[in-house]
Tab-separated table of C-alpha atoms and ligand atoms in Angstrom:
chain	number	residue	atom	x	y	z
U	1	MET	CA	-15.413	17.986	-3.977
U	2	SER	CA	-18.601	18.760	-1.979
U	3	VAL	CA	-18.892	21.833	0.170
U	4	LYS	CA	-19.197	19.562	3.179
U	5	SER	CA	-16.097	17.621	2.604
U	6	PHE	CA	-14.216	20.779	1.740
U	7	LEU	CA	-15.247	22.294	5.185
U	8	VAL	CA	-14.164	19.082	7.009
U	9	ILE	CA	-10.760	19.153	5.436
U	10	ALA	CA	-10.452	23.124	5.855
U	11	SER	CA	-11.294	22.724	9.581
U	12	MET	CA	-8.940	19.589	9.911
U	13	ALA	CA	-6.205	21.528	8.337
U	14	LEU	CA	-6.604	23.931	11.083
U	15	SER	CA	-6.885	21.437	13.880
U	16	VAL	CA	-3.941	19.451	12.578
U	17	LEU	CA	-1.831	22.667	12.422
U	18	ILE	CA	-2.737	23.112	15.994
U	19	GLY	CA	-2.777	19.572	17.264
U	20	VAL	CA	0.581	18.462	15.942
U	21	VAL	CA	2.445	21.626	17.195
U	22	LEU	CA	0.674	21.262	20.717
U	23	GLY	CA	1.121	17.533	20.755
U	24	ARG	CA	4.902	17.823	20.228
U	25	GLN	CA	5.359	20.579	22.924
U	26	GLY	CA	3.409	18.626	25.541
U	27	THR	CA	5.300	15.412	25.222
U	28	ALA	CA	7.104	13.756	28.224
U	29	GLY	CA	10.186	12.332	26.340
U	30	ASP	CA	13.518	14.187	25.886
U	31	GLY	CA	11.541	16.946	24.309
U	32	VAL	CA	11.872	18.567	20.781
U	33	ALA	CA	15.125	17.635	19.146
U	34	PRO	CA	17.341	20.551	19.107
U	35	ASP	CA	18.491	21.839	15.584
U	36	ALA	CA	22.159	21.041	16.538
U	37	ARG	CA	21.913	17.251	16.856
U	38	PRO	CA	20.657	14.799	14.255
U	39	VAL	CA	17.245	13.724	14.488
U	40	ARG	CA	16.756	10.039	15.340
U	41	ILE	CA	14.250	8.351	13.365
U	42	GLY	CA	12.991	4.683	14.071
U	43	LEU	CA	11.294	2.869	11.002
U	44	SER	CA	9.425	-0.344	11.935
U	45	LEU	CA	8.629	-2.409	8.962
U	46	ASP	CA	6.064	-5.281	8.636
U	47	THR	CA	8.301	-7.157	6.268
U	48	LEU	CA	11.079	-6.769	3.615
U	49	LYS	CA	10.049	-9.662	1.570
U	50	GLU	CA	8.112	-7.924	-1.131
U	51	ALA	CA	10.234	-5.644	-3.483
U	52	ARG	CA	8.315	-2.573	-2.863
U	53	TRP	CA	9.340	-2.290	0.874
U	54	THR	CA	13.012	-2.281	0.205
U	55	ARG	CA	12.640	0.549	-2.207
U	56	ASP	CA	10.441	2.341	0.444
U	57	ARG	CA	13.192	1.742	3.041
U	58	ASP	CA	16.095	2.834	0.799
U	59	ALA	CA	14.329	6.017	-0.355
U	60	PHE	CA	13.361	6.788	3.332
U	61	VAL	CA	16.858	6.407	4.431
U	62	ALA	CA	18.407	8.331	1.702
U	63	GLN	CA	16.022	11.339	2.150
U	64	ALA	CA	16.461	11.381	5.836
U	65	GLY	CA	20.250	11.272	5.341
U	66	THR	CA	20.048	14.462	3.253
U	67	LEU	CA	18.005	16.011	5.940
U	68	GLY	CA	20.689	15.095	8.473
U	69	ALA	CA	18.661	12.413	10.164
U	70	GLU	CA	19.857	9.072	11.297
U	71	VAL	CA	17.462	6.132	10.719
U	72	THR	CA	17.275	2.773	12.494
U	73	VAL	CA	15.480	0.243	10.616
U	74	LEU	CA	13.799	-2.913	11.969
U	75	SER	CA	11.695	-5.433	10.076
U	76	ALA	CA	9.214	-7.705	11.988
U	77	ASN	CA	9.023	-10.563	9.339
U	78	GLY	CA	5.161	-10.431	9.460
U	79	ASP	CA	5.037	-11.079	13.177
U	80	ASP	CA	2.840	-8.851	15.491
U	81	ASN	CA	4.765	-9.573	18.779
U	82	ARG	CA	7.977	-8.989	17.173
U	83	GLN	CA	6.764	-5.599	15.664
U	84	VAL	CA	5.611	-4.453	19.208
U	85	ALA	CA	9.047	-5.508	20.474
U	86	ASP	CA	10.680	-3.627	17.721
U	87	VAL	CA	8.757	-0.367	18.744
U	88	GLU	CA	9.842	-0.925	22.317
U	89	THR	CA	13.454	-1.204	21.066
U	90	LEU	CA	13.129	2.073	19.132
U	91	VAL	CA	11.622	3.785	22.313
U	92	THR	CA	14.477	2.467	24.489
U	93	ALA	CA	16.858	3.714	21.834
U	94	ARG	CA	15.360	7.181	22.368
U	95	MET	CA	14.074	7.883	18.885
U	96	ASP	CA	12.731	11.250	18.263
U	97	VAL	CA	9.978	9.902	15.986
U	98	ILE	CA	8.768	6.356	15.000
U	99	VAL	CA	7.460	5.639	11.573
U	100	ILE	CA	5.527	2.326	11.497
U	101	VAL	CA	4.425	0.002	8.611
U	102	PRO	CA	2.001	-2.178	10.568
U	103	HIS	CA	1.780	-5.867	9.681
U	104	ASP	CA	-1.583	-5.764	11.498
U	105	GLY	CA	-3.209	-2.377	11.673
U	106	ARG	CA	-5.165	-3.330	14.857
U	107	ALA	CA	-2.564	-4.951	16.769
U	108	MET	CA	-0.240	-2.111	16.122
U	109	ALA	CA	-2.519	0.336	18.163
U	110	ARG	CA	-0.086	-0.956	21.074
U	111	GLY	CA	2.887	0.320	19.258
U	112	VAL	CA	1.311	3.876	19.097
U	113	GLU	CA	0.648	3.490	22.726
U	114	ILE	CA	4.152	2.556	23.682
U	115	ALA	CA	5.787	5.256	21.678
U	116	HIS	CA	3.317	7.963	23.070
U	117	ARG	CA	3.775	6.929	26.616
U	118	ALA	CA	7.401	7.899	26.013
U	119	GLY	CA	6.445	11.230	24.235
U	120	ILE	CA	7.513	9.972	20.769
U	121	PRO	CA	5.298	10.923	17.891
U	122	VAL	CA	4.105	8.216	15.428
U	123	ILE	CA	3.704	8.274	11.710
U	124	ALA	CA	1.684	5.406	9.990
U	125	TYR	CA	3.182	4.671	6.822
U	126	ASP	CA	1.194	3.378	3.861
U	127	ARG	CA	-1.051	1.250	6.018
U	128	LEU	CA	-3.423	2.789	8.761
U	129	ILE	CA	-2.994	1.975	12.493
U	130	LEU	CA	-6.469	1.572	13.807
U	131	ASP	CA	-7.891	2.312	17.271
U	132	SER	CA	-5.153	4.575	18.273
U	133	GLU	CA	-4.028	8.133	17.645
U	134	PRO	CA	-1.132	8.086	15.418
U	135	ASP	CA	0.142	11.762	14.644
U	136	LEU	CA	0.190	11.467	10.894
U	137	TYR	CA	-0.905	8.884	8.203
U	138	LEU	CA	1.000	8.975	4.855
U	139	THR	CA	-0.340	6.809	2.078
U	140	PHE	CA	-1.744	6.506	-1.497
U	141	ASP	CA	-5.336	6.835	-2.406
U	142	ASN	CA	-6.017	3.238	-1.579
U	143	GLU	CA	-9.554	2.985	-2.708
U	144	ARG	CA	-8.759	4.522	-6.024
U	145	VAL	CA	-6.151	1.610	-6.528
U	146	GLY	CA	-9.105	-0.937	-6.262
U	147	GLN	CA	-11.219	1.246	-8.424
U	148	LEU	CA	-8.705	1.375	-11.241
U	149	GLN	CA	-8.032	-2.333	-11.013
U	150	ALA	CA	-11.670	-3.220	-11.476
U	151	GLN	CA	-12.397	-0.573	-14.049
U	152	TYR	CA	-9.492	-1.932	-16.106
U	153	ILE	CA	-11.127	-5.270	-16.293
U	154	LEU	CA	-14.526	-3.711	-17.243
U	155	ASP	CA	-12.987	-1.681	-19.984
U	156	ALA	CA	-10.811	-4.357	-21.354
U	157	LEU	CA	-13.889	-6.677	-21.618
U	158	ARG	CA	-16.424	-4.154	-22.631
U	159	ASP	CA	-17.196	-5.848	-26.015
U	160	ALA	CA	-16.596	-9.404	-24.946
U	161	PRO	CA	-19.606	-11.904	-24.262
U	162	LYS	CA	-21.141	-11.538	-20.961
U	163	PRO	CA	-21.129	-12.438	-18.270
U	164	ILE	CA	-17.570	-11.699	-17.289
U	165	ARG	CA	-16.249	-14.828	-15.267
U	166	LEU	CA	-14.298	-13.187	-12.500
U	167	VAL	CA	-12.071	-14.491	-9.856
U	168	ARG	CA	-11.302	-12.159	-7.001
U	169	ILE	CA	-8.079	-12.362	-4.874
U	170	TYR	CA	-7.889	-10.014	-1.967
U	171	GLY	CA	-4.949	-9.150	0.076
U	172	SER	CA	-4.246	-9.868	3.818
U	173	LYS	CA	-7.178	-9.507	6.185
U	174	THR	CA	-4.965	-7.902	8.974
U	175	ASP	CA	-3.871	-5.075	6.391
U	176	ASN	CA	-6.374	-2.147	6.554
U	177	ASN	CA	-5.367	-1.311	2.883
U	178	ALA	CA	-6.565	-4.767	1.687
U	179	ALA	CA	-10.094	-3.705	2.828
U	180	LEU	CA	-9.652	-0.302	1.012
U	181	PHE	CA	-8.633	-1.875	-2.171
U	182	LYS	CA	-11.489	-4.370	-1.982
U	183	ALA	CA	-13.943	-1.325	-1.190
U	184	GLY	CA	-12.695	0.399	-4.428
U	185	GLN	CA	-13.226	-2.682	-6.417
U	186	ASP	CA	-16.544	-3.297	-5.041
U	187	ALA	CA	-17.687	0.351	-5.986
U	188	ALA	CA	-16.526	-0.051	-9.602
U	189	LEU	CA	-18.029	-3.568	-9.971
U	190	ARG	CA	-21.331	-2.964	-8.190
U	191	ASP	CA	-23.484	-2.174	-11.150
U	192	ALA	CA	-21.868	-4.682	-13.474
U	193	ILE	CA	-22.528	-7.449	-10.843
U	194	ALA	CA	-26.041	-6.363	-10.149
U	195	SER	CA	-27.041	-6.441	-13.837
U	196	GLY	CA	-25.381	-9.801	-14.384
U	197	GLN	CA	-22.604	-8.393	-16.596
U	198	VAL	CA	-20.047	-9.768	-14.303
U	199	GLU	CA	-20.188	-13.171	-12.376
U	200	VAL	CA	-17.786	-13.520	-9.422
U	201	LEU	CA	-17.105	-17.139	-9.631
U	202	HIS	CA	-14.806	-17.306	-6.759
U	203	GLU	CA	-13.292	-14.979	-4.145
U	204	ASP	CA	-10.863	-15.271	-1.098
U	205	TRP	CA	-8.248	-13.262	1.060
U	206	ALA	CA	-4.548	-14.213	0.505
U	207	ASP	CA	-3.264	-14.470	3.993
U	208	ASP	CA	-0.288	-12.291	4.667
U	209	TRP	CA	-0.453	-11.346	0.868
U	210	LYS	CA	1.667	-14.417	0.106
U	211	PRO	CA	1.807	-15.647	-3.444
U	212	GLU	CA	1.522	-19.072	-2.446
U	213	ASN	CA	-1.633	-18.470	-0.905
U	214	ALA	CA	-2.975	-16.583	-4.085
U	215	LYS	CA	-1.873	-19.533	-6.067
U	216	ARG	CA	-3.964	-21.858	-3.882
U	217	ILE	CA	-6.940	-19.619	-4.295
U	218	MET	CA	-6.478	-19.597	-8.109
U	219	ASN	CA	-6.124	-23.397	-8.090
U	220	ALA	CA	-9.406	-23.758	-6.051
U	221	ALA	CA	-11.201	-21.526	-8.511
U	222	ILE	CA	-10.057	-23.552	-11.349
U	223	THR	CA	-10.783	-26.899	-9.792
U	224	ARG	CA	-14.514	-25.587	-9.048
U	225	HIS	CA	-15.079	-23.643	-12.044
U	226	GLY	CA	-12.778	-24.973	-14.866
U	227	ARG	CA	-10.523	-23.094	-17.105
U	228	ASN	CA	-13.144	-20.840	-18.620
U	229	ILE	CA	-12.104	-17.701	-16.471
U	230	HIS	CA	-12.036	-14.341	-18.269
U	231	ALA	CA	-10.256	-12.340	-15.529
U	232	VAL	CA	-8.550	-12.364	-12.183
U	233	LEU	CA	-8.936	-9.259	-10.052
U	234	ALA	CA	-5.555	-9.723	-8.006
U	235	SER	CA	-5.097	-7.068	-5.584
U	236	ASN	CA	-1.268	-6.688	-5.840
U	237	ASP	CA	1.654	-7.960	-7.872
U	238	GLY	CA	2.691	-10.712	-5.336
U	239	THR	CA	-0.892	-12.153	-5.477
U	240	ALA	CA	-0.964	-11.709	-9.369
U	241	GLY	CA	2.210	-13.666	-9.527
U	242	GLY	CA	0.612	-16.527	-7.529
U	243	ALA	CA	-2.414	-16.596	-9.719
U	244	ILE	CA	-0.308	-16.422	-12.974
U	245	GLN	CA	1.712	-19.457	-11.797
U	246	ALA	CA	-1.486	-21.444	-11.444
U	247	LEU	CA	-2.553	-20.247	-14.719
U	248	ARG	CA	0.765	-21.246	-16.208
U	249	GLU	CA	0.387	-24.810	-14.995
U	250	GLU	CA	-2.963	-24.859	-16.760
U	251	GLY	CA	-1.586	-23.512	-19.983
U	252	ILE	CA	-3.840	-20.411	-19.941
U	253	ALA	CA	-1.352	-17.808	-18.721
U	254	GLY	CA	-1.806	-14.733	-21.076
U	255	LYS	CA	-5.422	-15.808	-22.048
U	256	VAL	CA	-6.866	-14.666	-18.649
U	257	ILE	CA	-6.732	-10.796	-17.729
U	258	VAL	CA	-4.774	-10.471	-14.469
U	259	THR	CA	-4.442	-7.291	-12.373
U	260	GLY	CA	-1.841	-6.151	-9.829
U	261	GLN	CA	-0.371	-3.136	-7.891
U	262	ASP	CA	3.068	-1.945	-7.118
U	263	ALA	CA	4.673	-2.107	-10.564
U	264	GLU	CA	7.334	-4.523	-9.125
U	265	LEU	CA	9.972	-5.320	-11.755
U	266	VAL	CA	8.790	-8.932	-12.227
U	267	ALA	CA	5.306	-7.845	-12.762
U	268	VAL	CA	6.234	-5.153	-15.320
U	269	GLN	CA	8.143	-8.046	-17.105
U	270	ARG	CA	5.047	-10.124	-16.966
U	271	ILE	CA	3.202	-7.103	-18.611
U	272	ALA	CA	5.870	-6.904	-21.301
U	273	ALA	CA	5.660	-10.668	-21.854
U	274	GLY	CA	1.703	-10.595	-21.976
U	275	GLU	CA	1.147	-12.687	-18.968
U	276	GLN	CA	-0.328	-9.785	-16.709
U	277	ALA	CA	-2.557	-7.023	-18.049
U	278	MET	CA	-1.842	-4.250	-15.745
U	279	THR	CA	-0.265	-2.860	-12.357
U	280	ILE	CA	-0.740	0.104	-10.418
U	281	TYR	CA	2.149	2.442	-10.096
U	282	LYS	CA	2.581	3.821	-6.747
U	283	PRO	CA	5.828	6.247	-6.649
U	284	VAL	CA	6.916	5.061	-3.322
U	285	GLN	CA	9.955	6.991	-3.546
U	286	GLN	CA	7.686	10.158	-3.383
U	287	LEU	CA	5.950	8.704	-0.314
U	288	ALA	CA	9.207	7.659	1.400
U	289	ARG	CA	10.621	11.257	0.677
U	290	ARG	CA	7.473	12.990	2.179
U	291	ALA	CA	7.515	10.706	5.245
U	292	ALA	CA	11.260	11.427	5.878
U	293	GLU	CA	10.493	15.187	5.619
U	294	THR	CA	7.560	15.187	7.874
U	295	ALA	CA	9.281	12.867	10.400
U	296	VAL	CA	12.178	15.308	10.760
U	297	ALA	CA	9.596	18.160	10.968
U	298	LEU	CA	7.606	16.286	13.621
U	299	ALA	CA	10.871	15.558	15.455
U	300	ARG	CA	11.755	19.375	15.422
U	301	GLY	CA	8.439	20.396	16.560
U	302	ARG	CA	7.656	22.229	13.291
U	303	PRO	CA	4.006	22.809	12.315
U	304	LEU	CA	2.657	20.496	9.802
U	305	VAL	CA	-0.713	20.687	7.760
U	306	ALA	CA	-2.419	17.501	6.485
U	307	ARG	CA	-4.999	18.128	3.705
U	308	ASP	CA	-7.089	15.050	4.615
U	309	ALA	CA	-8.402	13.126	7.512
U	310	ILE	CA	-8.852	9.423	7.777
U	311	ASP	CA	-11.104	7.864	10.539
U	312	ASN	CA	-9.283	4.861	12.131
U	313	GLY	CA	-12.059	3.825	14.552
U	314	ARG	CA	-10.874	6.047	17.405
U	315	THR	CA	-10.101	9.442	15.843
U	316	GLN	CA	-9.745	11.482	12.653
U	317	VAL	CA	-6.005	10.897	11.634
U	318	PRO	CA	-4.363	13.718	9.845
U	319	SER	CA	-3.468	12.224	6.533
U	320	LEU	CA	-1.741	12.706	3.281
U	321	LEU	CA	-2.768	10.814	0.142
U	322	LEU	CA	-0.615	10.545	-2.916
U	323	ASP	CA	-1.995	9.716	-6.520
U	324	VAL	CA	-1.489	6.545	-8.373
U	325	VAL	CA	-1.223	5.574	-11.902
U	326	THR	CA	-2.408	2.682	-14.083
U	327	VAL	CA	0.371	0.883	-16.058
U	328	THR	CA	-0.217	-1.331	-19.163
U	329	ARG	CA	2.060	-2.357	-21.973
U	330	ASP	CA	0.938	0.696	-23.615
U	331	ASN	CA	2.189	3.331	-21.285
U	332	VAL	CA	5.057	1.482	-19.514
U	333	GLU	CA	7.563	3.697	-21.300
U	334	ASP	CA	5.689	6.972	-20.150
U	335	THR	CA	5.323	5.870	-16.431
U	336	VAL	CA	7.664	3.441	-14.738
U	337	ILE	CA	10.435	3.840	-17.241
U	338	ALA	CA	10.163	7.583	-17.656
U	339	ASP	CA	10.125	7.992	-13.989
U	340	GLY	CA	13.330	5.964	-13.599
U	341	PHE	CA	11.465	3.264	-11.486
U	342	HIS	CA	12.626	0.530	-13.898
U	343	THR	CA	14.960	0.636	-16.795
U	344	ARG	CA	13.909	-0.233	-20.409
U	345	GLU	CA	16.436	-2.948	-20.456
U	346	ASP	CA	15.226	-4.587	-17.204
U	347	VAL	CA	11.645	-4.606	-18.462
U	348	PHE	CA	11.965	-5.700	-21.889
U	349	GLN	CA	14.846	-7.945	-21.519
U	350	GLY	CA	15.737	-7.830	-25.177
U	351	ARG	CA	11.995	-8.120	-26.166
U	352	PRO	CA	10.893	-5.891	-29.323
R	401	BGC	C1	0.525	-2.117	0.259
R	401	BGC	C2	0.781	-2.726	-1.071
R	401	BGC	C3	1.539	-4.090	-0.942
R	401	BGC	C4	0.709	-4.933	0.184
R	401	BGC	C5	1.615	-6.143	0.481
R	401	BGC	C6	-0.305	-3.004	1.022
R	401	BGC	O1	-0.454	-2.479	2.343
R	401	BGC	O2	-0.370	-0.971	0.119
R	401	BGC	O3	1.542	-1.867	-1.960
R	401	BGC	O4	1.632	-4.822	-2.246
R	401	BGC	O5	0.517	-4.145	1.278
R	401	BGC	O6	2.827	-5.830	0.920
């Protein structure tokens, strides 16, 4: 870490400590929740359609429960108007703190505004809320995710003939994380693209992270460039699944390296079967636990210290970033299985 970034973080830690405590005392709502009654937490989710989000929800609710907090969960099904309405509902129900996974990082600035007007602090969970002043942001190191995905392809094809013929499938344009994954991938690929070692044949954004949109992108890549494709840099397991479906239909699944993210059970099964090369394991149960703990602390007006700060276009949002791990067939036992994220039986389904 450079001296400069150390100083920024050190000074941020101080200002976060002060900012969070003062911010909570100065609110206009029903004040800091007294220790005597349960803290009420509102959890506003973009969607529950991908496996990871049900896991996040369950771990969050369970941890909040052990801390004596009650959680009201609302899911917006990928609809921004509905998510703003969900936040309004949580404000009307007088939550002590609201935790938001935004569908659209920009659109949800309105949600932060509505909550703050009622004196309710907001935690941005996993995805950043832009152009607003969320009290805290809890996430994984998202650029690192992108970096590990791209680096995997470079390493796996180090000795293969060049150029590596690559298809890139990004996530949803409305999700700030998708841009961060791409930024990490760009950084890892920069030199290899500049020197002609990697040729990007086709690239596109999968709207709303939907597998069917990723499949369409993969189909378009094959139509334009043929089946001689070496790798698909898919940004998560859902989009990897869409791409692999297209590869299956061409009879080349397993012959093309496909990346992913989330360590979803179906993706880890594809890794065991040799159709997907890797995924990124993000221990969401840890993230959910930390979020529930900080939500309760914020609601009770307790001081919080954030190690990092992330610029969201309006302010430096006090942030906490957790680490991620690359998962391949070689280390699936030592990572997701050892961690209890999936069972060996579920992953290998009787495979040797
Ligand atoms: C999350 C990923 C997830 C994607 C689609 C991103 O914001 O960080 O874990 O796969 O959204 O839901």
